Amino acid sequence: MTLIPCIDPPVPGEPAKQDENSRRGNWGNQIEFILTSVGYAVGLGNVWRFPYLCYRNGGGAFMLPYFIMLVFCGIPLFFLELSFGQFASQGCLGVWKISPMFKGVGYGMMVVSTYIGIYYNVVICIAFYYFFMSMTDVLPWTYCNNPWNTPACVGVMDAANRTFANATSGLAAVAVEGVAAVVNRTKRTSPSEEYWKHYVLNISDDIGNFGEVRLPILGCLALSWVVVFLCLIKGVKSSGKVVYFTATFPYLVLTILFIRGVTLDGAINGIKYYLTPQWEKVLDAKVWGDAASQIFYSLGCAWGGLITMASYNKFHNNCFRDSIIISITNCATSVYAGFVIFSILGFMAHTLNVPVSEVADHGPGLAFVAYPEALTLLPVSPLWSMLFFFMLILLGLGTQFCLLETLTTAIVDEIGTDWIIKNKPIVTLGVAIIGFCLGVPLTTQAGIYWLLLMDNFAASFSLVLISCIMCICVMYIYGHRNYFKDVEMMLGFPPPLFFRICWRFISPLIISFILIFTVIQYKPITYNDYVYPGWSLGIGFCMAMSSVICIPIYALYRISRSPGATFRERLRNACKADPKWGPALREHRVGRYAPMVSGAEDGLEGPHKAQFPQGV
């Protein structure tokens, strides 16, 4: 028996409620949907990207544009995608019955989810590896006396031990030199950095030099995919139970690390560095661009996952309430994680006697170099390391569950036969095996180069374009009045005026701003001192375009297959809503969706006017 109360508990003495949609299934209860969506939105970026962006863009002053973008872009887009998927009870392909010509947007979402799912699980597998390597008395990246270390390695603990020994001998001057060796040595590399580069990755000198497969990483990748598959073996029925742990336990770990962090010397300096506002930066367009981009990407908009998760809701579920709860939880988690990260980094800077800016980092550099090094300074460091990497694993799995479910749901909904629905676990297994095979090159010695290439290009401006086109299609091709009526029929009340204005005007403008900002701020990708060659950047642009190109290709295909004597007639017919568009279940097809009721009698707008159900 679960200790977490359901929103809609069964009445004692009555049989348990059956799925509303017996063919596709529904969430066991609404808490499962909320926890799954929180797990999807709250990912690695909340821990390793937001705190870095915050201190780089004016500390506490960054919160102002961040929360403005949340209100005017993040929550409205989140609500739009949830309502879209819930109304049609279809995944990211099936929902485009709303305007079949734009089904390429759904294929674009699938391509993006595929790319992200491939490299995201590699990050999870590296966290698995570090988790296992933390099961020891002394963390292997603590000292510089290992076979993989170079003469340039200077460990904090090595210097601290020498300093302590010298200080107890009364040699104060020599003791100061011990710390100075760490602080002033310009060529210093830390044990954690050398462990990451020379042992875990055994990194090659070029992206084209794959070298050998790192077998320990490959084994952890297989473990990651097995865990994801087992948790999704019964679709949302199994993953909905797993998220009670995977979506909540990271908050317990964050709290434990926060309490430990703020009790350390120098922690307050790190937190001040994180939060001290630099109000002059609010006038910098780059700060607003970073805020908009972080909100957009951290909420998972345009990946297809939100549409997919909402499609398993009951038709009359209050997804408006859910969108506000999940969006605010996601952003609050980012802010909270910043305290956890910078309290420890402040302690590390205090120990090294250097500014916090010299130890602050983001991305893999924070997760696998800077933070692990800081953990070596704590008593019982293996325990804190295991907790930290276990938290990263759970944060990654929450997102990975939804990425895999997005792909399998899209495939199953598109084929739609009884056999494929009954044998959905086979589809899930097939997608997992393909994902594992495509991830193998990322476990080679050049894998980190390819991982960062995919991270920079696979989900960059393509997501922004996909989201912008989705807004245009729903609001202007299908018609905003029609969609507002759909939402009202589903929720029992129309979308609030603020959201109607955001959907039609403000959010598309902000998305356009993000796109322009992304293009203007583009810089060739680098990894430390390594500059990516032109041919690899070409591959990156191809990855980015591969999701966007689905949209015009499918649109041309649909136009060519639509009836009409002229191109204009074909275009008009391709834009019309499919007769099957609308609620999935017959009992919900009321009003203009009712059988034998002509859409023209209800005053529908646009090119889809007479396209609503005729005897469906």
Coordinates of C-alpha atoms in Angstrom, one line a residue:
M1 CA 0.0 0.0 0.0
T2 CA 1.4 3.4 -1.0
L3 CA 1.8 6.0 1.7
I4 CA 1.3 8.8 -0.8
P5 CA -2.4 9.7 -1.1
C6 CA -4.1 9.7 -4.5
I7 CA -5.9 12.7 -5.9
D8 CA -8.9 10.6 -6.8
P9 CA -9.0 7.7 -4.3
P10 CA -11.4 4.8 -4.9
V11 CA -14.6 4.8 -2.7
P12 CA -14.4 2.1 0.0
G13 CA -16.5 -0.8 -0.9
E14 CA -16.6 -0.1 -4.6
P15 CA -14.4 -1.7 -7.2
A16 CA -11.2 0.1 -8.2
K17 CA -11.6 2.5 -11.1
Q18 CA -10.8 1.2 -14.5
D19 CA -8.7 3.0 -17.1
E20 CA -10.8 5.6 -18.9
N21 CA -9.0 4.7 -22.1
S22 CA -8.8 0.9 -21.9
R23 CA -7.0 0.6 -25.2
R24 CA -4.1 2.9 -24.5
G25 CA -4.2 3.0 -20.7
N26 CA -4.1 5.9 -18.2
W27 CA -1.9 6.9 -15.3
G28 CA -2.8 5.0 -12.1
N29 CA -3.5 8.4 -10.5
Q30 CA -2.7 12.0 -11.0
I31 CA 0.3 12.1 -8.7
E32 CA 2.0 9.6 -11.0
F33 CA 1.6 12.0 -13.9
I34 CA 2.9 15.0 -11.9
L35 CA 5.9 13.1 -10.5
T36 CA 6.7 11.8 -14.0
S37 CA 6.5 15.2 -15.5
V38 CA 8.6 16.7 -12.7
G39 CA 11.2 14.0 -13.3
Y40 CA 11.1 14.8 -17.0
A41 CA 11.5 18.5 -16.6
V42 CA 14.0 18.4 -13.6
G43 CA 17.1 16.9 -15.1
L44 CA 20.9 17.3 -15.1
G45 CA 20.7 20.8 -16.5
N46 CA 19.0 22.0 -13.3
V47 CA 22.1 21.0 -11.4
W48 CA 25.0 21.6 -13.7
R49 CA 23.8 24.5 -15.9
F50 CA 21.5 26.8 -14.1
P51 CA 23.8 27.7 -11.2
Y52 CA 26.6 28.5 -13.6
L53 CA 24.3 30.7 -15.7
C54 CA 23.1 32.5 -12.6
Y55 CA 26.5 33.5 -11.3
R56 CA 27.8 34.4 -14.8
N57 CA 24.8 36.6 -15.6
G58 CA 24.6 38.8 -12.5
G59 CA 23.8 36.4 -9.6
G60 CA 20.5 37.3 -8.0
A61 CA 19.8 39.9 -10.7
F62 CA 19.5 36.9 -13.2
M63 CA 16.4 35.8 -11.2
L64 CA 14.4 38.7 -12.6
P65 CA 14.6 37.9 -16.3
Y66 CA 14.5 34.2 -15.4
F67 CA 11.1 34.3 -13.7
I68 CA 9.7 36.8 -16.2
M69 CA 10.6 34.3 -19.0
L70 CA 9.0 31.6 -16.9
V71 CA 5.7 33.5 -16.6
F72 CA 5.5 34.7 -20.2
C73 CA 7.0 31.8 -22.1
G74 CA 7.7 28.7 -19.9
I75 CA 4.3 28.1 -18.2
P76 CA 2.2 29.0 -21.3
L77 CA 4.1 26.7 -23.6
F78 CA 4.0 24.0 -20.9
F79 CA 0.2 24.3 -20.6
L80 CA -0.2 24.4 -24.4
E81 CA 1.7 21.1 -24.9
L82 CA -0.1 19.4 -22.0
S83 CA -3.5 20.4 -23.2
F84 CA -2.6 19.4 -26.8
G85 CA -1.7 15.9 -25.8
Q86 CA -4.4 15.4 -23.2
F87 CA -7.2 16.6 -25.6
A88 CA -6.3 14.1 -28.4
S89 CA -5.0 11.3 -26.1
Q90 CA -2.2 10.8 -28.7
G91 CA 1.5 11.0 -28.8
C92 CA 3.6 13.5 -30.7
L93 CA 2.6 12.1 -34.1
G94 CA -1.1 11.4 -33.6
V95 CA -1.9 14.9 -32.3
W96 CA -1.2 16.4 -35.8
K97 CA -4.5 15.3 -37.0
I98 CA -5.2 18.9 -36.0
S99 CA -3.5 19.9 -39.2
P100 CA -2.0 16.9 -41.1
M101 CA 0.3 19.1 -43.2
F102 CA 2.3 19.8 -40.0
K103 CA 2.8 16.2 -39.0
G104 CA 6.5 16.8 -39.8
V105 CA 6.7 18.7 -36.5
G106 CA 5.9 15.5 -34.7
Y107 CA 8.6 13.6 -36.7
G108 CA 11.0 16.4 -35.8
M109 CA 10.2 15.9 -32.1
M110 CA 10.9 12.2 -32.5
V111 CA 14.3 13.0 -34.1
V112 CA 15.2 15.4 -31.3
S113 CA 14.2 12.9 -28.6
T114 CA 16.3 10.2 -30.3
Y115 CA 19.4 12.3 -30.3
I116 CA 18.9 13.4 -26.7
G117 CA 18.1 9.9 -25.6
I118 CA 21.3 8.5 -27.1
Y119 CA 23.7 10.9 -25.4
Y120 CA 21.7 11.4 -22.2
N121 CA 22.0 7.8 -21.3
V122 CA 25.8 8.0 -21.8
V123 CA 25.9 10.7 -19.2
I124 CA 23.8 8.5 -16.9
C125 CA 26.2 5.6 -17.5
I126 CA 29.2 7.7 -16.5
A127 CA 27.4 8.7 -13.3
F128 CA 26.8 5.0 -12.7
Y129 CA 30.5 4.4 -13.2
Y130 CA 31.5 7.1 -10.7
F131 CA 28.9 5.8 -8.3
F132 CA 30.5 2.3 -8.4
M133 CA 34.0 3.8 -8.1
S134 CA 32.9 5.7 -5.0
M135 CA 32.4 2.4 -3.2
T136 CA 35.9 2.5 -1.6
D137 CA 37.7 3.8 1.4
V138 CA 39.5 6.6 -0.5
L139 CA 38.1 8.1 -3.7
P140 CA 40.4 7.3 -6.6
W141 CA 40.6 10.9 -7.7
T142 CA 41.8 12.1 -4.3
Y143 CA 45.6 11.9 -4.7
C144 CA 48.2 12.2 -7.5
N145 CA 50.0 8.9 -6.9
N146 CA 48.1 6.8 -9.5
P147 CA 49.5 5.4 -12.7
W148 CA 47.4 7.7 -14.8
N149 CA 48.6 10.9 -13.1
T150 CA 51.1 13.3 -14.8
P151 CA 53.8 15.5 -13.2
A152 CA 51.5 18.5 -13.6
C153 CA 49.0 17.0 -11.1
V154 CA 48.7 18.7 -7.8
G155 CA 46.1 17.4 -5.4
V156 CA 44.4 19.5 -2.8
M157 CA 44.6 16.7 -0.2
D158 CA 48.3 16.2 -1.0
A159 CA 49.0 19.9 -0.4
A160 CA 46.7 19.9 2.7
N161 CA 48.6 16.9 4.2
R162 CA 52.0 18.5 3.6
T163 CA 50.7 21.8 5.0
F164 CA 49.4 20.1 8.2
A165 CA 52.6 18.2 8.6
N166 CA 54.8 21.2 8.2
A167 CA 52.6 23.4 10.4
T168 CA 52.8 20.9 13.3
S169 CA 56.6 21.0 12.9
G170 CA 56.5 24.8 13.4
L171 CA 57.6 25.4 9.8
A172 CA 55.1 28.1 9.0
A173 CA 56.9 29.4 6.0
V174 CA 57.1 26.0 4.4
A175 CA 53.4 25.5 5.3
V176 CA 52.4 28.5 3.3
E177 CA 54.4 27.2 0.4
G178 CA 52.4 24.0 0.5
V179 CA 49.1 25.9 -0.2
A180 CA 50.9 28.2 -2.7
A181 CA 51.9 25.2 -4.7
V182 CA 48.2 24.5 -5.3
V183 CA 47.1 28.2 -5.7
N184 CA 49.8 29.6 -7.9
R185 CA 50.9 26.8 -10.1
T186 CA 49.7 27.9 -13.5
K187 CA 49.9 24.5 -15.0
R188 CA 48.2 22.7 -12.2
T189 CA 45.8 19.9 -13.0
S190 CA 43.7 18.3 -10.3
P191 CA 43.6 14.6 -9.6
S192 CA 39.8 14.6 -10.4
E193 CA 40.6 16.2 -13.8
E194 CA 43.3 13.7 -14.6
Y195 CA 41.1 10.8 -13.4
W196 CA 38.3 12.0 -15.8
K197 CA 40.5 12.6 -18.8
H198 CA 43.2 9.9 -18.5
Y199 CA 41.4 7.1 -16.7
V200 CA 37.7 7.3 -17.2
L201 CA 37.7 8.6 -20.8
N202 CA 41.3 7.9 -21.8
I203 CA 40.5 10.8 -24.1
S204 CA 42.0 10.8 -27.6
D205 CA 43.6 13.9 -29.2
D206 CA 40.9 14.3 -31.9
I207 CA 37.2 13.8 -32.6
G208 CA 38.1 11.6 -35.5
N209 CA 40.4 9.4 -33.5
F210 CA 37.9 6.9 -31.9
G211 CA 40.6 4.7 -30.4
E212 CA 39.1 1.8 -28.4
V213 CA 35.8 1.3 -26.7
R214 CA 36.1 2.0 -22.9
L215 CA 34.7 -1.4 -21.7
P216 CA 33.7 -0.2 -18.2
I217 CA 31.7 2.7 -19.7
L218 CA 30.2 0.3 -22.2
G219 CA 29.1 -2.0 -19.4
C220 CA 27.5 0.9 -17.5
L221 CA 25.8 2.0 -20.7
A222 CA 24.2 -1.5 -21.0
L223 CA 23.2 -1.3 -17.4
S224 CA 21.6 2.1 -17.9
W225 CA 19.5 0.9 -20.9
V226 CA 18.5 -2.3 -19.0
V227 CA 17.2 -0.1 -16.0
V228 CA 15.3 2.2 -18.3
F229 CA 13.7 -0.7 -20.2
L230 CA 12.7 -2.5 -17.0
C231 CA 11.1 0.6 -15.6
L232 CA 9.1 1.1 -18.9
I233 CA 8.3 -2.5 -19.6
K234 CA 4.6 -1.9 -18.9
G235 CA 4.6 1.7 -20.1
V236 CA 3.2 4.3 -17.8
K237 CA 1.8 1.6 -15.6
S238 CA 5.3 0.6 -14.5
S239 CA 7.1 3.9 -14.8
G240 CA 4.3 5.6 -12.9
K241 CA 5.3 3.5 -9.9
V242 CA 9.0 3.9 -10.2
V243 CA 8.8 7.7 -10.2
Y244 CA 7.6 7.7 -6.6
F245 CA 11.2 7.1 -5.8
T246 CA 13.2 8.5 -8.8
A247 CA 11.4 11.9 -8.7
T248 CA 11.4 12.4 -5.0
F249 CA 14.7 10.9 -3.7
P250 CA 16.9 13.5 -5.5
Y251 CA 15.3 16.2 -3.3
L252 CA 16.3 14.2 -0.2
V253 CA 19.9 14.0 -1.5
L254 CA 19.9 17.7 -2.4
T255 CA 18.7 18.5 1.1
I256 CA 21.4 16.3 2.7
L257 CA 24.1 17.9 0.6
F258 CA 22.7 21.4 1.3
I259 CA 22.8 20.9 5.0
R260 CA 26.3 19.5 4.8
G261 CA 27.4 22.3 2.5
V262 CA 26.2 25.3 4.4
T263 CA 28.0 24.1 7.6
L264 CA 31.4 24.2 5.8
D265 CA 33.9 27.0 6.1
G266 CA 33.7 29.3 3.1
A267 CA 30.2 28.1 2.1
I268 CA 28.7 31.6 2.6
N269 CA 31.2 33.0 0.2
G270 CA 30.1 30.6 -2.5
I271 CA 26.4 31.4 -1.9
K272 CA 27.1 35.1 -2.0
Y273 CA 28.9 34.6 -5.3
Y274 CA 25.9 32.7 -6.6
L275 CA 23.3 35.3 -5.4
T276 CA 24.8 38.7 -5.1
P277 CA 22.9 40.8 -7.7
Q278 CA 24.7 42.8 -10.3
W279 CA 21.8 44.9 -11.5
E280 CA 23.6 46.5 -14.3
K281 CA 23.6 43.1 -16.1
V282 CA 19.8 43.2 -16.4
L283 CA 20.3 45.7 -19.2
D284 CA 22.4 43.2 -21.1
A285 CA 20.4 41.4 -23.9
K286 CA 22.6 38.3 -23.4
V287 CA 21.3 37.9 -19.9
W288 CA 17.7 37.9 -21.1
G289 CA 18.6 35.5 -23.9
D290 CA 20.3 33.1 -21.5
A291 CA 17.2 33.3 -19.2
A292 CA 14.8 32.6 -22.0
S293 CA 16.9 29.7 -23.4
Q294 CA 17.3 28.1 -19.9
I295 CA 13.6 28.2 -19.3
F296 CA 12.8 26.8 -22.7
Y297 CA 15.2 23.9 -22.6
S298 CA 14.9 23.0 -18.9
L299 CA 11.1 22.6 -19.2
G300 CA 11.5 20.1 -22.1
C301 CA 9.3 22.1 -24.5
A302 CA 9.2 20.7 -28.1
W303 CA 10.8 17.4 -27.2
G304 CA 7.5 15.6 -27.6
G305 CA 7.6 14.3 -24.0
L306 CA 5.1 16.7 -22.5
I307 CA 2.5 15.8 -25.2
T308 CA 3.2 12.1 -24.7
M309 CA 2.9 12.1 -20.9
A310 CA -0.3 14.2 -21.0
S311 CA -1.8 11.8 -23.6
Y312 CA -2.2 9.2 -20.8
N313 CA -4.2 11.6 -18.6
K314 CA -8.0 11.3 -18.2
F315 CA -9.8 13.6 -20.6
H316 CA -11.1 16.0 -17.9
N317 CA -7.9 16.2 -15.9
N318 CA -7.0 19.8 -14.8
C319 CA -3.8 20.1 -16.8
F320 CA -3.8 23.9 -16.3
R321 CA -3.2 23.3 -12.6
D322 CA -0.6 20.6 -13.4
S323 CA 1.4 22.9 -15.8
I324 CA 1.7 25.6 -13.1
I325 CA 2.8 23.1 -10.4
I326 CA 5.3 21.3 -12.5
S327 CA 6.9 24.5 -14.1
I328 CA 7.3 26.2 -10.7
T329 CA 8.7 23.0 -9.2
N330 CA 11.3 22.8 -12.0
C331 CA 12.5 26.4 -11.6
A332 CA 12.5 26.2 -7.8
T333 CA 14.6 23.1 -8.0
S334 CA 17.2 24.9 -10.2
V335 CA 17.5 27.7 -7.6
Y336 CA 17.8 25.2 -4.8
A337 CA 20.4 23.2 -6.6
G338 CA 22.5 26.4 -6.9
F339 CA 22.7 26.6 -3.1
V340 CA 23.9 23.0 -3.0
I341 CA 26.5 23.5 -5.7
F342 CA 27.9 26.8 -4.6
S343 CA 28.1 26.0 -0.9
I344 CA 30.5 23.2 -1.7
L345 CA 32.4 25.2 -4.3
G346 CA 32.7 28.1 -1.8
F347 CA 34.3 25.6 0.7
M348 CA 36.7 24.4 -2.0
A349 CA 37.7 28.0 -2.9
H350 CA 38.2 28.8 0.8
T351 CA 40.4 25.7 1.2
L352 CA 42.5 26.6 -1.9
N353 CA 42.4 30.3 -1.0
V354 CA 41.3 31.3 -4.5
P355 CA 38.2 33.1 -5.9
V356 CA 35.0 31.1 -6.3
S357 CA 35.2 31.9 -10.1
E358 CA 38.3 29.8 -10.4
V359 CA 36.6 26.6 -9.2
A360 CA 33.1 27.2 -10.7
D361 CA 32.3 25.2 -13.8
H362 CA 29.3 23.8 -15.6
G363 CA 28.2 20.7 -17.6
P364 CA 30.4 17.6 -17.4
G365 CA 33.2 19.8 -16.0
L366 CA 31.1 20.4 -12.9
A367 CA 29.6 17.0 -12.5
F368 CA 32.7 14.9 -13.0
V369 CA 35.7 17.2 -12.2
A370 CA 35.0 20.3 -10.0
Y371 CA 32.3 18.8 -7.6
P372 CA 34.0 15.4 -7.2
E373 CA 37.3 17.2 -6.3
A374 CA 35.4 19.3 -3.7
L375 CA 33.9 16.2 -2.2
T376 CA 37.4 14.8 -1.5
L377 CA 37.8 17.5 1.1
L378 CA 34.9 16.3 3.2
P379 CA 35.1 13.7 5.9
V380 CA 33.7 10.3 4.8
S381 CA 34.0 11.6 1.2
P382 CA 33.0 8.3 -0.4
L383 CA 29.6 8.6 1.2
W384 CA 29.0 12.1 -0.1
S385 CA 30.2 11.0 -3.5
M386 CA 27.9 8.1 -3.7
L387 CA 25.0 10.3 -2.7
F388 CA 25.9 12.9 -5.3
F389 CA 26.2 10.5 -8.2
F390 CA 23.1 8.5 -7.2
M391 CA 21.2 11.8 -7.4
L392 CA 22.6 12.5 -10.9
I393 CA 21.6 9.0 -11.9
L394 CA 18.0 9.5 -10.7
L395 CA 17.8 13.0 -12.3
G396 CA 18.9 11.5 -15.6
L397 CA 16.6 8.5 -15.4
G398 CA 13.6 10.7 -14.9
T399 CA 14.2 12.4 -18.2
Q400 CA 15.3 9.3 -20.0
F401 CA 12.0 7.5 -19.1
C402 CA 10.0 10.1 -20.9
L403 CA 12.4 10.3 -23.9
L404 CA 12.0 6.5 -24.5
E405 CA 8.3 6.6 -23.8
T406 CA 7.9 9.4 -26.3
L407 CA 9.4 7.3 -29.1
T408 CA 7.6 4.1 -28.3
T409 CA 4.2 5.8 -27.9
A410 CA 4.6 7.6 -31.2
I411 CA 5.4 4.3 -33.0
V412 CA 2.6 2.4 -31.3
D413 CA 0.0 5.2 -31.9
E414 CA 1.1 5.5 -35.5
I415 CA 0.7 1.8 -36.3
G416 CA -2.3 1.5 -34.0
T417 CA -3.1 -2.2 -34.5
D418 CA -4.3 -4.4 -31.7
W419 CA -1.1 -6.5 -32.0
I420 CA 1.3 -3.6 -31.6
I421 CA -0.6 -2.2 -28.6
K422 CA -0.6 -5.6 -26.9
N423 CA 3.1 -6.1 -27.6
K424 CA 4.3 -2.6 -26.8
P425 CA 7.0 -4.0 -24.5
I426 CA 8.6 -5.5 -27.7
V427 CA 8.7 -2.0 -29.3
T428 CA 10.2 -0.6 -26.1
L429 CA 12.9 -3.3 -26.1
G430 CA 13.6 -2.7 -29.8
V431 CA 14.0 1.1 -29.2
A432 CA 16.2 0.4 -26.2
I433 CA 18.5 -1.9 -28.2
I434 CA 18.8 0.5 -31.0
G435 CA 19.6 3.3 -28.5
F436 CA 22.3 1.3 -26.9
C437 CA 23.9 0.4 -30.2
L438 CA 23.9 4.1 -31.3
G439 CA 25.4 5.1 -28.0
V440 CA 28.4 2.7 -28.4
P441 CA 30.5 5.3 -30.3
L442 CA 30.1 7.7 -27.4
T443 CA 31.9 5.2 -25.1
T444 CA 35.1 5.3 -27.2
Q445 CA 38.1 7.5 -26.5
A446 CA 36.6 10.2 -28.7
G447 CA 33.2 9.8 -27.2
I448 CA 33.2 12.9 -25.1
Y449 CA 33.8 15.0 -28.2
W450 CA 30.8 13.5 -29.9
L451 CA 28.7 13.8 -26.8
L452 CA 29.3 17.5 -26.5
L453 CA 28.7 17.9 -30.3
M454 CA 25.3 16.3 -29.9
D455 CA 24.5 18.3 -26.8
N456 CA 25.3 21.6 -28.6
F457 CA 23.6 20.8 -31.9
A458 CA 20.9 18.1 -31.6
A459 CA 18.7 20.2 -29.3
S460 CA 19.6 23.8 -30.1
F461 CA 17.8 26.1 -32.6
S462 CA 15.9 23.2 -34.0
L463 CA 13.8 23.0 -30.8
V464 CA 13.0 26.7 -31.0
L465 CA 11.9 26.3 -34.6
I466 CA 9.7 23.3 -33.8
S467 CA 8.0 25.1 -30.9
C468 CA 7.4 28.3 -32.9
I469 CA 5.8 26.3 -35.8
M470 CA 3.7 24.4 -33.3
C471 CA 2.3 27.7 -31.9
I472 CA 1.6 29.1 -35.3
C473 CA -0.2 25.9 -36.4
V474 CA -2.4 25.6 -33.4
M475 CA -3.2 29.3 -33.0
Y476 CA -3.4 30.5 -36.6
I477 CA -3.9 27.5 -38.9
Y478 CA -6.2 25.5 -36.7
G479 CA -7.5 28.7 -35.2
H480 CA -7.3 30.1 -31.7
R481 CA -11.0 30.2 -31.2
N482 CA -11.3 26.5 -32.0
Y483 CA -8.5 25.6 -29.7
F484 CA -9.9 27.7 -26.9
K485 CA -13.3 25.9 -27.3
D486 CA -11.4 22.5 -27.2
V487 CA -9.7 23.4 -24.0
E488 CA -13.0 24.7 -22.5
M489 CA -14.7 21.4 -23.4
M490 CA -11.9 19.4 -21.8
L491 CA -11.4 21.5 -18.6
G492 CA -14.8 23.0 -18.1
F493 CA -13.4 26.5 -18.3
P494 CA -11.7 28.4 -21.1
P495 CA -8.0 29.2 -20.9
P496 CA -7.4 32.3 -18.8
L497 CA -7.0 35.6 -20.8
F498 CA -3.4 35.8 -19.9
F499 CA -2.6 32.4 -21.5
R500 CA -4.7 33.2 -24.6
I501 CA -2.6 36.4 -25.1
C502 CA 0.7 34.5 -24.5
W503 CA -0.2 31.7 -26.9
R504 CA -1.1 34.1 -29.7
F505 CA 1.4 36.8 -29.3
I506 CA 3.9 36.9 -26.4
S507 CA 5.3 33.4 -26.4
P508 CA 5.9 33.2 -30.2
L509 CA 7.7 36.6 -29.9
I510 CA 9.9 35.3 -27.1
I511 CA 10.6 32.1 -29.1
S512 CA 11.6 34.2 -32.1
F513 CA 13.9 36.2 -29.8
I514 CA 15.5 33.0 -28.5
L515 CA 16.1 31.9 -32.1
I516 CA 17.7 35.2 -33.1
F517 CA 19.7 35.2 -29.9
T518 CA 20.9 31.7 -30.5
V519 CA 22.1 32.6 -34.0
I520 CA 23.8 35.8 -33.0
Q521 CA 25.6 34.3 -30.0
Y522 CA 26.8 31.3 -31.9
K523 CA 30.4 30.4 -31.3
P524 CA 32.3 27.4 -32.7
I525 CA 32.2 24.6 -30.1
T526 CA 35.4 23.8 -28.1
Y527 CA 36.3 21.4 -25.4
N528 CA 38.9 22.9 -23.0
D529 CA 41.7 23.8 -25.4
Y530 CA 40.5 21.5 -28.2
V531 CA 38.9 23.3 -31.2
Y532 CA 36.5 21.2 -33.2
P533 CA 37.4 20.8 -36.9
G534 CA 35.1 22.2 -39.6
W535 CA 33.9 18.8 -40.8
S536 CA 32.7 17.9 -37.3
L537 CA 30.8 21.2 -37.1
G538 CA 29.2 20.3 -40.5
I539 CA 28.0 17.0 -39.0
G540 CA 26.6 19.0 -36.0
F541 CA 24.6 21.3 -38.3
C542 CA 23.3 18.3 -40.2
M543 CA 22.1 16.8 -36.9
A544 CA 20.4 20.1 -36.0
M545 CA 18.8 20.4 -39.5
S546 CA 17.7 16.7 -39.6
S547 CA 14.8 17.4 -37.2
V548 CA 13.8 20.7 -38.8
I549 CA 13.9 19.3 -42.4
C550 CA 11.2 16.8 -41.5
I551 CA 8.7 19.7 -41.4
P552 CA 8.9 21.0 -45.0
I553 CA 9.5 17.5 -46.5
Y554 CA 6.4 16.0 -44.9
A555 CA 4.4 19.2 -45.7
L556 CA 5.3 18.8 -49.4
Y557 CA 4.4 15.1 -49.3
R558 CA 1.0 15.9 -47.7
I559 CA 0.2 18.6 -50.2
S560 CA 1.0 16.3 -53.1
R561 CA -1.3 13.6 -51.7
S562 CA -4.2 16.0 -50.9
P563 CA -7.2 16.4 -53.3
G564 CA -7.5 19.5 -55.4
A565 CA -7.1 20.8 -58.9
T566 CA -4.7 23.6 -58.0
F567 CA -1.8 23.9 -55.6
R568 CA -3.9 26.4 -53.5
E569 CA -6.7 23.8 -53.2
R570 CA -4.2 21.1 -52.2
L571 CA -2.6 23.4 -49.6
R572 CA -6.0 24.3 -48.2
N573 CA -7.0 20.6 -47.9
A574 CA -3.7 19.6 -46.4
C575 CA -4.2 22.2 -43.6
K576 CA -7.7 21.1 -42.7
A577 CA -8.1 19.1 -39.5
D578 CA -8.6 15.4 -40.1
P579 CA -12.1 14.1 -39.5
K580 CA -10.7 11.9 -36.7
W581 CA -9.2 14.9 -34.8
G582 CA -10.7 15.4 -31.4
P583 CA -11.2 13.5 -28.2
A584 CA -10.2 9.8 -28.5
L585 CA -13.3 8.3 -26.7
R586 CA -16.8 8.5 -28.1
E587 CA -18.3 9.6 -24.8
H588 CA -16.2 12.8 -25.0
R589 CA -17.0 13.6 -28.6
V590 CA -19.8 16.1 -27.8
G591 CA -20.8 19.4 -29.3
R592 CA -19.2 19.9 -32.7
Y593 CA -17.4 16.6 -32.3
A594 CA -20.7 14.6 -31.9
P595 CA -21.5 12.1 -34.6
M596 CA -23.4 13.4 -37.6
V597 CA -23.0 17.0 -36.5
S598 CA -21.6 19.3 -39.2
G599 CA -18.7 21.6 -38.1
A600 CA -20.3 24.3 -40.2
E601 CA -23.3 24.5 -37.8
D602 CA -21.0 25.4 -34.9
G603 CA -19.4 28.3 -36.7
L604 CA -15.9 26.9 -37.0
E605 CA -13.2 29.0 -38.6
G606 CA -10.5 28.7 -41.1
P607 CA -9.7 26.1 -43.7
H608 CA -10.9 23.2 -41.4
K609 CA -14.4 24.6 -41.2
A610 CA -16.2 21.5 -42.6
Q611 CA -13.7 19.0 -41.5
F612 CA -15.0 18.1 -38.0
P613 CA -16.4 14.6 -37.4
Q614 CA -19.0 13.3 -39.8
G615 CA -20.2 10.1 -38.1
V616 CA -17.0 9.3 -36.3

